[in-house]
Amino acid sequence: MQTLIKSENNASAIQPSLILIPDISGFTEYMNTSENMHCRYIIADLIELILDNDILGLSVSEIEGDAVLFYRYGKQPPLGKIIEQCEVMFIKFHSYLIQFENNKLCGCKCCSNAKNLSLKFVVHYGKVSPVIIKNHNKLFGSDIILSHKLLKNNIDKNEYILLTDTYLNAQSDGDKTKYDNDKALTGGSIKYEHIGTVQFYTYDLSFLKQKITYNHPMLPRLKEKNPITYSIYINAPPVFVKDIITDFKFKPNWITILNNISYDEKTIPQIGAKHRCIMNDIFLKPVVIDYESIYLSSDNKTYVEKLKSKFIGLDAVLYFEMINKGLGTLLKLELHLIHTDFYSRFIKILFKRKSSQRRIKYSLIKLKSLCESVYNKYL
């Protein structure tokens, strides 16, 4: 039988190494809230952010669902560098979540609960034994076991760096004293079966979230005095109507002039997301139109898409306004052509033909039927 594991059976196989594990707090509860694929896409994005923001030149031993095991052989980095590394990952992690929370168009549990996730770190220094298994570098040893166990601890926070006493004792006195004097490190201990009592210090990271800023996209100014307008009443709440309109996969079910739509199915609907449609009937021949979601108001009642087509010179903004009316929604649709050149005037003529208006009105009737049928199904 072919040997799958390659290692040296001597002391040279044991290496002193830094062990750093970023771990997503709240992962288990989050994944149990829904089986929606969006949970997996969001977690994958967050793990990629962690990997992309390694500033210490670390190596990766394992990538788990909610954590990454980084290591680096040799002399350990100073405490200041470790804290800087963890802070960079923490800020990038929460910048993503804040932007996603403000830009998301989807209202599923995965997308709505992503803001509850956070990040903690375990930092240890010890001896590891590298083993190559089928071209994968795997680390073994009691210090690896301890590092994993420290993810389950008695700390009543979920945003921190846990630094073992073993790691800190190898630091220069000046480096550790600086943080002790600032009262940034809090001591603690925990006892594990078969291991004993482990001393550690924690560094709180929660204050960093106050430094993260987000600029909400501005509502595009209306440039046209006489836009093409339509309206229809839908017997479903505005937020529900918004969810149907902004979900790309529903568009073929209600846009009658849509021949085909293409988009990355792994992309969660959010501001900045793009999709490409092939339209016919209104135009003289099938036309490719690029759509981009560019604005959603904080109350979820105004949604804006930008439409562009180089072939016909289309450059327009499509506004959906969802107004509370009784128990349902009055949906107002406005198409504003950005330019006033010959092509724009020609496109406006195409849209205002009676046959075109019939097809657009029929699309809105289909949207009404779709919203009401789906909404009533889940009442």
Tab-separated table of C-alpha atoms in Angstrom:
chain	number	residue	atom	x	y	z
A	1	MET	CA	0.000	0.000	0.000
A	2	GLN	CA	1.301	3.477	-0.893
A	3	THR	CA	2.327	5.636	2.066
A	4	LEU	CA	0.078	8.687	2.368
A	5	ILE	CA	1.814	10.336	5.327
A	6	LYS	CA	5.336	11.695	5.045
A	7	SER	CA	7.234	12.887	8.105
A	8	GLU	CA	10.577	12.683	9.817
A	9	ASN	CA	10.684	10.386	12.823
A	10	ASN	CA	13.129	12.528	14.794
A	11	ALA	CA	13.378	15.743	16.782
A	12	SER	CA	13.997	17.868	13.694
A	13	ALA	CA	10.351	17.334	12.724
A	14	ILE	CA	9.291	19.371	15.773
A	15	GLN	CA	9.250	23.115	15.121
A	16	PRO	CA	8.698	26.109	17.418
A	17	SER	CA	5.813	28.052	15.909
A	18	LEU	CA	3.378	30.886	16.356
A	19	ILE	CA	-0.239	29.659	16.247
A	20	LEU	CA	-2.942	32.220	15.426
A	21	ILE	CA	-6.603	31.258	15.002
A	22	PRO	CA	-9.214	33.839	13.920
A	23	ASP	CA	-12.623	32.362	14.773
A	24	ILE	CA	-16.052	33.680	13.728
A	25	SER	CA	-18.173	34.283	16.845
A	26	GLY	CA	-21.853	33.340	16.557
A	27	PHE	CA	-21.207	30.972	13.640
A	28	THR	CA	-23.172	27.948	14.903
A	29	GLU	CA	-26.299	29.937	15.784
A	30	TYR	CA	-26.070	31.810	12.489
A	31	MET	CA	-25.820	28.677	10.348
A	32	ASN	CA	-28.700	27.051	12.230
A	33	THR	CA	-31.053	29.966	11.498
A	34	SER	CA	-31.492	29.030	7.852
A	35	GLU	CA	-30.476	26.558	5.185
A	36	ASN	CA	-30.381	29.378	2.649
A	37	MET	CA	-27.282	29.327	0.429
A	38	HIS	CA	-26.709	32.987	1.273
A	39	CYS	CA	-25.269	31.940	4.676
A	40	ARG	CA	-22.541	29.968	2.931
A	41	TYR	CA	-21.721	32.786	0.522
A	42	ILE	CA	-21.412	35.318	3.355
A	43	ILE	CA	-19.209	33.035	5.481
A	44	ALA	CA	-17.044	32.259	2.436
A	45	ASP	CA	-16.578	36.007	1.831
A	46	LEU	CA	-15.589	36.536	5.477
A	47	ILE	CA	-13.072	33.672	5.460
A	48	GLU	CA	-11.562	35.082	2.248
A	49	LEU	CA	-11.252	38.496	3.922
A	50	ILE	CA	-9.350	36.903	6.801
A	51	LEU	CA	-6.995	35.132	4.391
A	52	ASP	CA	-6.468	38.246	2.256
A	53	ASN	CA	-5.515	40.426	5.224
A	54	ASP	CA	-2.539	38.473	6.513
A	55	ILE	CA	0.184	41.116	7.007
A	56	LEU	CA	2.658	38.877	8.878
A	57	GLY	CA	3.417	36.386	6.112
A	58	LEU	CA	1.643	33.523	7.890
A	59	SER	CA	1.054	30.029	6.524
A	60	VAL	CA	-2.324	28.258	6.590
A	61	SER	CA	-2.652	24.776	8.072
A	62	GLU	CA	-6.444	24.440	8.189
A	63	ILE	CA	-9.527	26.272	6.975
A	64	GLU	CA	-12.650	25.250	8.854
A	65	GLY	CA	-16.210	26.486	8.493
A	66	ASP	CA	-15.718	29.273	11.009
A	67	ALA	CA	-11.952	29.525	11.559
A	68	VAL	CA	-8.493	29.579	9.990
A	69	LEU	CA	-5.418	28.050	11.635
A	70	PHE	CA	-2.419	30.232	10.772
A	71	TYR	CA	1.133	29.389	11.806
A	72	ARG	CA	4.657	30.730	11.389
A	73	TYR	CA	7.810	28.826	12.274
A	74	GLY	CA	10.713	30.373	14.140
A	75	LYS	CA	10.861	33.404	16.381
A	76	GLN	CA	7.470	34.748	17.333
A	77	PRO	CA	6.370	38.233	16.219
A	78	PRO	CA	6.294	40.917	18.948
A	79	LEU	CA	3.052	41.604	20.772
A	80	GLY	CA	2.478	44.911	18.980
A	81	LYS	CA	2.621	43.214	15.573
A	82	ILE	CA	0.231	40.470	16.675
A	83	ILE	CA	-2.296	43.018	17.946
A	84	GLU	CA	-1.930	45.021	14.728
A	85	GLN	CA	-2.554	41.864	12.666
A	86	CYS	CA	-5.688	40.980	14.608
A	87	GLU	CA	-6.989	44.559	14.464
A	88	VAL	CA	-6.551	44.696	10.676
A	89	MET	CA	-8.546	41.476	10.221
A	90	PHE	CA	-11.191	42.616	12.717
A	91	ILE	CA	-11.714	45.996	11.003
A	92	LYS	CA	-11.899	44.436	7.513
A	93	PHE	CA	-14.336	41.809	8.834
A	94	HIS	CA	-16.716	44.372	10.350
A	95	SER	CA	-16.330	46.838	7.477
A	96	TYR	CA	-17.675	44.096	5.215
A	97	LEU	CA	-20.604	43.380	7.560
A	98	ILE	CA	-21.511	47.075	7.939
A	99	GLN	CA	-21.398	47.621	4.184
A	100	PHE	CA	-23.395	44.446	3.574
A	101	GLU	CA	-26.040	45.429	6.145
A	102	ASN	CA	-26.530	48.789	4.417
A	103	ASN	CA	-26.338	47.494	0.841
A	104	LYS	CA	-28.265	44.216	1.034
A	105	LEU	CA	-31.415	43.902	-1.017
A	106	CYS	CA	-32.343	40.451	0.293
A	107	GLY	CA	-34.435	40.089	3.448
A	108	CYS	CA	-33.767	36.403	4.211
A	109	LYS	CA	-32.607	35.351	7.695
A	110	CYS	CA	-29.051	34.753	6.502
A	111	CYS	CA	-28.702	38.277	5.150
A	112	SER	CA	-30.588	39.916	8.033
A	113	ASN	CA	-28.612	38.121	10.775
A	114	ALA	CA	-25.120	38.527	9.289
A	115	LYS	CA	-24.668	41.714	11.349
A	116	ASN	CA	-24.655	39.574	14.525
A	117	LEU	CA	-21.420	37.791	13.570
A	118	SER	CA	-18.093	38.863	15.039
A	119	LEU	CA	-14.468	37.762	15.319
A	120	LYS	CA	-12.179	36.555	18.099
A	121	PHE	CA	-8.577	35.332	18.061
A	122	VAL	CA	-6.453	32.786	19.904
A	123	VAL	CA	-2.688	33.425	19.928
A	124	HIS	CA	-0.274	30.786	21.230
A	125	TYR	CA	3.377	29.876	20.820
A	126	GLY	CA	4.545	26.288	21.099
A	127	LYS	CA	5.955	23.217	19.432
A	128	VAL	CA	4.294	21.660	16.407
A	129	SER	CA	5.025	18.649	14.268
A	130	PRO	CA	4.421	19.222	10.538
A	131	VAL	CA	3.180	16.221	8.573
A	132	ILE	CA	2.474	16.109	4.839
A	133	ILE	CA	-0.706	14.181	3.992
A	134	LYS	CA	-1.471	13.938	0.268
A	135	ASN	CA	0.380	17.229	-0.422
A	136	HIS	CA	-1.402	18.969	2.483
A	137	ASN	CA	0.757	20.342	5.310
A	138	LYS	CA	-0.932	19.317	8.569
A	139	LEU	CA	0.222	20.357	12.039
A	140	PHE	CA	0.099	18.015	15.025
A	141	GLY	CA	1.035	18.340	18.676
A	142	SER	CA	-0.310	19.183	22.114
A	143	ASP	CA	0.006	22.929	21.440
A	144	ILE	CA	-2.310	22.615	18.424
A	145	ILE	CA	-4.834	20.756	20.597
A	146	LEU	CA	-4.582	23.444	23.283
A	147	SER	CA	-5.081	26.256	20.759
A	148	HIS	CA	-8.287	24.644	19.482
A	149	LYS	CA	-9.564	24.071	23.030
A	150	LEU	CA	-9.003	27.718	23.922
A	151	LEU	CA	-11.695	28.681	21.409
A	152	LYS	CA	-14.145	27.253	23.977
A	153	ASN	CA	-13.431	29.240	27.107
A	154	ASN	CA	-14.966	31.159	30.020
A	155	ILE	CA	-14.625	34.652	28.505
A	156	ASP	CA	-17.984	36.482	28.520
A	157	LYS	CA	-17.190	38.476	25.353
A	158	ASN	CA	-17.055	37.577	21.678
A	159	GLU	CA	-14.656	40.222	20.308
A	160	TYR	CA	-11.168	39.784	21.716
A	161	ILE	CA	-7.639	38.451	21.332
A	162	LEU	CA	-6.765	35.625	23.733
A	163	LEU	CA	-2.995	35.534	24.304
A	164	THR	CA	-1.622	32.554	26.214
A	165	ASP	CA	0.820	33.014	29.054
A	166	THR	CA	3.272	30.901	27.066
A	167	TYR	CA	3.205	33.404	24.220
A	168	LEU	CA	3.468	36.471	26.478
A	169	ASN	CA	6.273	35.057	28.633
A	170	ALA	CA	8.471	34.874	25.556
A	171	GLN	CA	7.936	38.599	24.856
A	172	SER	CA	10.389	41.295	25.835
A	173	ASP	CA	9.470	42.967	29.122
A	174	GLY	CA	9.051	46.362	27.452
A	175	ASP	CA	6.556	45.114	24.858
A	176	LYS	CA	4.264	43.481	27.419
A	177	THR	CA	4.671	46.275	29.998
A	178	LYS	CA	3.390	48.874	27.503
A	179	TYR	CA	0.024	47.112	27.263
A	180	ASP	CA	-0.047	46.322	31.000
A	181	ASN	CA	0.410	50.014	31.823
A	182	ASP	CA	-2.454	50.912	29.472
A	183	LYS	CA	-4.589	48.295	31.263
A	184	ALA	CA	-5.327	46.830	27.836
A	185	LEU	CA	-4.659	43.247	28.940
A	186	THR	CA	-6.981	41.383	31.312
A	187	GLY	CA	-5.759	38.220	33.004
A	188	GLY	CA	-7.710	34.975	33.214
A	189	SER	CA	-7.395	31.208	33.442
A	190	ILE	CA	-9.285	28.070	32.526
A	191	LYS	CA	-8.869	24.395	33.393
A	192	TYR	CA	-9.120	21.658	30.774
A	193	GLU	CA	-9.265	17.927	31.356
A	194	HIS	CA	-5.964	16.169	30.509
A	195	ILE	CA	-4.268	19.566	30.106
A	196	GLY	CA	-4.666	21.371	33.406
A	197	THR	CA	-4.968	25.082	34.140
A	198	VAL	CA	-4.043	27.490	31.351
A	199	GLN	CA	-3.206	31.112	32.119
A	200	PHE	CA	-4.042	33.743	29.500
A	201	TYR	CA	-4.641	37.442	28.877
A	202	THR	CA	-7.334	39.058	26.734
A	203	TYR	CA	-7.272	42.218	24.649
A	204	ASP	CA	-10.701	43.702	23.886
A	205	LEU	CA	-11.422	44.544	20.224
A	206	SER	CA	-14.976	45.892	20.439
A	207	PHE	CA	-13.846	49.566	20.507
A	208	LEU	CA	-12.589	49.240	16.915
A	209	LYS	CA	-16.128	49.109	15.515
A	210	GLN	CA	-16.568	52.780	16.416
A	211	LYS	CA	-13.807	53.655	13.937
A	212	ILE	CA	-15.572	52.083	10.959
A	213	THR	CA	-17.509	54.495	8.757
A	214	TYR	CA	-19.952	53.898	5.914
A	215	ASN	CA	-21.203	56.344	3.295
A	216	HIS	CA	-24.670	55.440	2.055
A	217	PRO	CA	-25.165	55.800	-1.728
A	218	MET	CA	-26.939	59.031	-2.672
A	219	LEU	CA	-30.314	59.014	-4.409
A	220	PRO	CA	-29.679	59.915	-8.083
A	221	ARG	CA	-31.178	63.250	-9.042
A	222	LEU	CA	-34.144	63.200	-11.362
A	223	LYS	CA	-33.069	64.866	-14.590
A	224	GLU	CA	-36.110	64.456	-16.775
A	225	LYS	CA	-39.195	66.649	-16.412
A	226	ASN	CA	-41.529	64.184	-18.095
A	227	PRO	CA	-40.387	60.645	-17.262
A	228	ILE	CA	-42.240	57.552	-18.438
A	229	THR	CA	-44.443	56.554	-15.473
A	230	TYR	CA	-46.657	53.637	-14.445
A	231	SER	CA	-48.348	52.619	-11.200
A	232	ILE	CA	-50.215	49.610	-9.825
A	233	TYR	CA	-51.664	48.504	-6.475
A	234	ILE	CA	-50.298	45.262	-5.011
A	235	ASN	CA	-51.954	43.502	-2.096
A	236	ALA	CA	-48.698	42.818	-0.233
A	237	PRO	CA	-46.468	44.939	2.075
A	238	PRO	CA	-43.875	47.299	0.529
A	239	VAL	CA	-40.874	45.390	1.920
A	240	PHE	CA	-42.177	42.149	0.421
A	241	VAL	CA	-42.735	43.809	-2.961
A	242	LYS	CA	-39.174	45.169	-2.759
A	243	ASP	CA	-37.820	41.662	-2.125
A	244	ILE	CA	-39.527	40.343	-5.274
A	245	ILE	CA	-38.448	43.262	-7.480
A	246	THR	CA	-34.806	43.140	-6.374
A	247	ASP	CA	-34.399	39.362	-6.667
A	248	PHE	CA	-32.923	38.666	-10.112
A	249	LYS	CA	-34.283	35.134	-10.321
A	250	PHE	CA	-37.886	36.413	-10.218
A	251	LYS	CA	-37.504	38.791	-13.178
A	252	PRO	CA	-38.301	36.223	-15.919
A	253	ASN	CA	-41.582	35.546	-14.073
A	254	TRP	CA	-42.938	39.050	-14.528
A	255	ILE	CA	-41.021	41.017	-17.191
A	256	THR	CA	-42.812	40.002	-20.391
A	257	ILE	CA	-40.241	41.500	-22.773
A	258	LEU	CA	-37.364	39.618	-21.123
A	259	ASN	CA	-35.841	36.929	-23.339
A	260	ASN	CA	-32.938	35.968	-21.118
A	261	ILE	CA	-31.147	37.072	-17.939
A	262	SER	CA	-27.611	36.282	-16.818
A	263	TYR	CA	-25.949	36.957	-13.468
A	264	ASP	CA	-23.630	35.292	-10.988
A	265	GLU	CA	-25.922	33.038	-8.955
A	266	LYS	CA	-23.419	33.148	-6.090
A	267	THR	CA	-23.861	36.925	-5.851
A	268	ILE	CA	-26.286	38.019	-3.142
A	269	PRO	CA	-28.621	40.815	-4.336
A	270	GLN	CA	-27.140	44.078	-3.038
A	271	ILE	CA	-26.261	47.594	-4.135
A	272	GLY	CA	-23.630	47.364	-6.861
A	273	ALA	CA	-24.844	43.977	-8.108
A	274	LYS	CA	-25.166	43.696	-11.888
A	275	HIS	CA	-27.115	41.522	-14.284
A	276	ARG	CA	-27.552	41.406	-18.041
A	277	CYS	CA	-30.890	41.069	-19.826
A	278	ILE	CA	-31.847	40.425	-23.433
A	279	MET	CA	-35.036	42.368	-24.194
A	280	ASN	CA	-37.320	42.294	-27.230
A	281	ASP	CA	-40.755	43.492	-28.385
A	282	ILE	CA	-40.341	47.142	-27.335
A	283	PHE	CA	-37.186	47.449	-29.427
A	284	LEU	CA	-36.966	46.647	-33.124
A	285	LYS	CA	-34.770	43.602	-32.394
A	286	PRO	CA	-33.475	41.787	-29.273
A	287	VAL	CA	-31.232	44.153	-27.308
A	288	VAL	CA	-28.721	43.486	-24.514
A	289	ILE	CA	-29.275	45.778	-21.521
A	290	ASP	CA	-26.975	45.924	-18.498
A	291	TYR	CA	-28.707	46.556	-15.181
A	292	GLU	CA	-27.032	47.726	-11.971
A	293	SER	CA	-28.668	48.131	-8.557
A	294	ILE	CA	-27.520	51.584	-7.422
A	295	TYR	CA	-29.758	52.714	-4.542
A	296	LEU	CA	-32.070	51.487	-1.799
A	297	SER	CA	-33.501	53.917	0.747
A	298	SER	CA	-33.056	53.168	4.455
A	299	ASP	CA	-36.799	52.483	4.781
A	300	ASN	CA	-36.639	49.972	1.867
A	301	LYS	CA	-39.317	51.873	-0.066
A	302	THR	CA	-37.294	53.427	-2.900
A	303	TYR	CA	-35.183	51.211	-5.141
A	304	VAL	CA	-33.217	52.401	-8.190
A	305	GLU	CA	-31.596	50.557	-11.086
A	306	LYS	CA	-29.357	51.955	-13.807
A	307	LEU	CA	-29.891	50.692	-17.369
A	308	LYS	CA	-27.293	50.890	-20.130
A	309	SER	CA	-27.113	49.554	-23.676
A	310	LYS	CA	-24.307	50.611	-26.007
A	311	PHE	CA	-26.106	49.157	-29.012
A	312	ILE	CA	-29.092	51.522	-28.832
A	313	GLY	CA	-27.474	54.305	-26.793
A	314	LEU	CA	-29.700	53.626	-23.785
A	315	ASP	CA	-28.609	55.355	-20.580
A	316	ALA	CA	-31.448	55.514	-18.086
A	317	VAL	CA	-32.442	55.291	-14.437
A	318	LEU	CA	-35.426	53.210	-13.321
A	319	TYR	CA	-37.110	54.192	-10.040
A	320	PHE	CA	-39.390	51.896	-8.036
A	321	GLU	CA	-41.272	53.660	-5.252
A	322	MET	CA	-43.288	51.479	-2.874
A	323	ILE	CA	-45.881	53.439	-0.880
A	324	ASN	CA	-47.964	52.068	1.998
A	325	LYS	CA	-51.621	52.078	1.035
A	326	GLY	CA	-54.087	50.240	3.236
A	327	LEU	CA	-52.743	46.730	3.796
A	328	GLY	CA	-50.837	46.755	0.519
A	329	THR	CA	-48.501	48.755	-1.695
A	330	LEU	CA	-48.954	51.397	-4.340
A	331	LEU	CA	-46.027	50.765	-6.674
A	332	LYS	CA	-44.878	53.701	-8.791
A	333	LEU	CA	-42.401	53.124	-11.598
A	334	GLU	CA	-40.505	55.934	-13.344
A	335	LEU	CA	-38.038	55.665	-16.232
A	336	HIS	CA	-35.732	58.688	-16.562
A	337	LEU	CA	-33.558	58.944	-19.671
A	338	ILE	CA	-30.272	60.600	-18.712
A	339	HIS	CA	-29.395	62.107	-22.090
A	340	THR	CA	-31.559	64.197	-24.429
A	341	ASP	CA	-29.853	63.285	-27.706
A	342	PHE	CA	-31.416	61.683	-30.789
A	343	TYR	CA	-31.070	58.124	-29.464
A	344	SER	CA	-32.805	58.967	-26.200
A	345	ARG	CA	-35.684	60.644	-28.032
A	346	PHE	CA	-35.976	57.611	-30.296
A	347	ILE	CA	-36.037	55.232	-27.306
A	348	LYS	CA	-38.727	57.347	-25.675
A	349	ILE	CA	-40.837	57.037	-28.817
A	350	LEU	CA	-40.413	53.244	-28.670
A	351	PHE	CA	-41.496	53.147	-25.019
A	352	LYS	CA	-44.536	55.362	-25.655
A	353	ARG	CA	-45.960	53.267	-28.469
A	354	LYS	CA	-49.317	51.739	-27.506
A	355	SER	CA	-47.991	48.221	-28.061
A	356	SER	CA	-45.029	48.922	-25.766
A	357	GLN	CA	-47.233	50.395	-23.055
A	358	ARG	CA	-49.499	47.333	-23.189
A	359	ARG	CA	-46.519	45.028	-22.646
A	360	ILE	CA	-45.174	47.105	-19.766
A	361	LYS	CA	-48.600	47.243	-18.116
A	362	TYR	CA	-48.948	43.496	-18.565
A	363	SER	CA	-45.544	43.055	-16.886
A	364	LEU	CA	-46.790	45.041	-13.891
A	365	ILE	CA	-49.956	42.932	-13.753
A	366	LYS	CA	-47.760	39.815	-13.711
A	367	LEU	CA	-45.626	41.386	-10.958
A	368	LYS	CA	-48.779	42.072	-8.925
A	369	SER	CA	-49.942	38.470	-9.371
A	370	LEU	CA	-46.503	37.088	-8.461
A	371	CYS	CA	-46.167	39.216	-5.316
A	372	GLU	CA	-49.656	38.392	-4.089
A	373	SER	CA	-49.416	34.652	-4.780
A	374	VAL	CA	-46.029	34.285	-3.071
A	375	TYR	CA	-47.079	36.501	-0.158
A	376	ASN	CA	-50.347	34.603	0.401
A	377	LYS	CA	-48.454	31.312	0.266
A	378	TYR	CA	-46.344	32.308	3.278
A	379	LEU	CA	-49.037	34.064	5.315
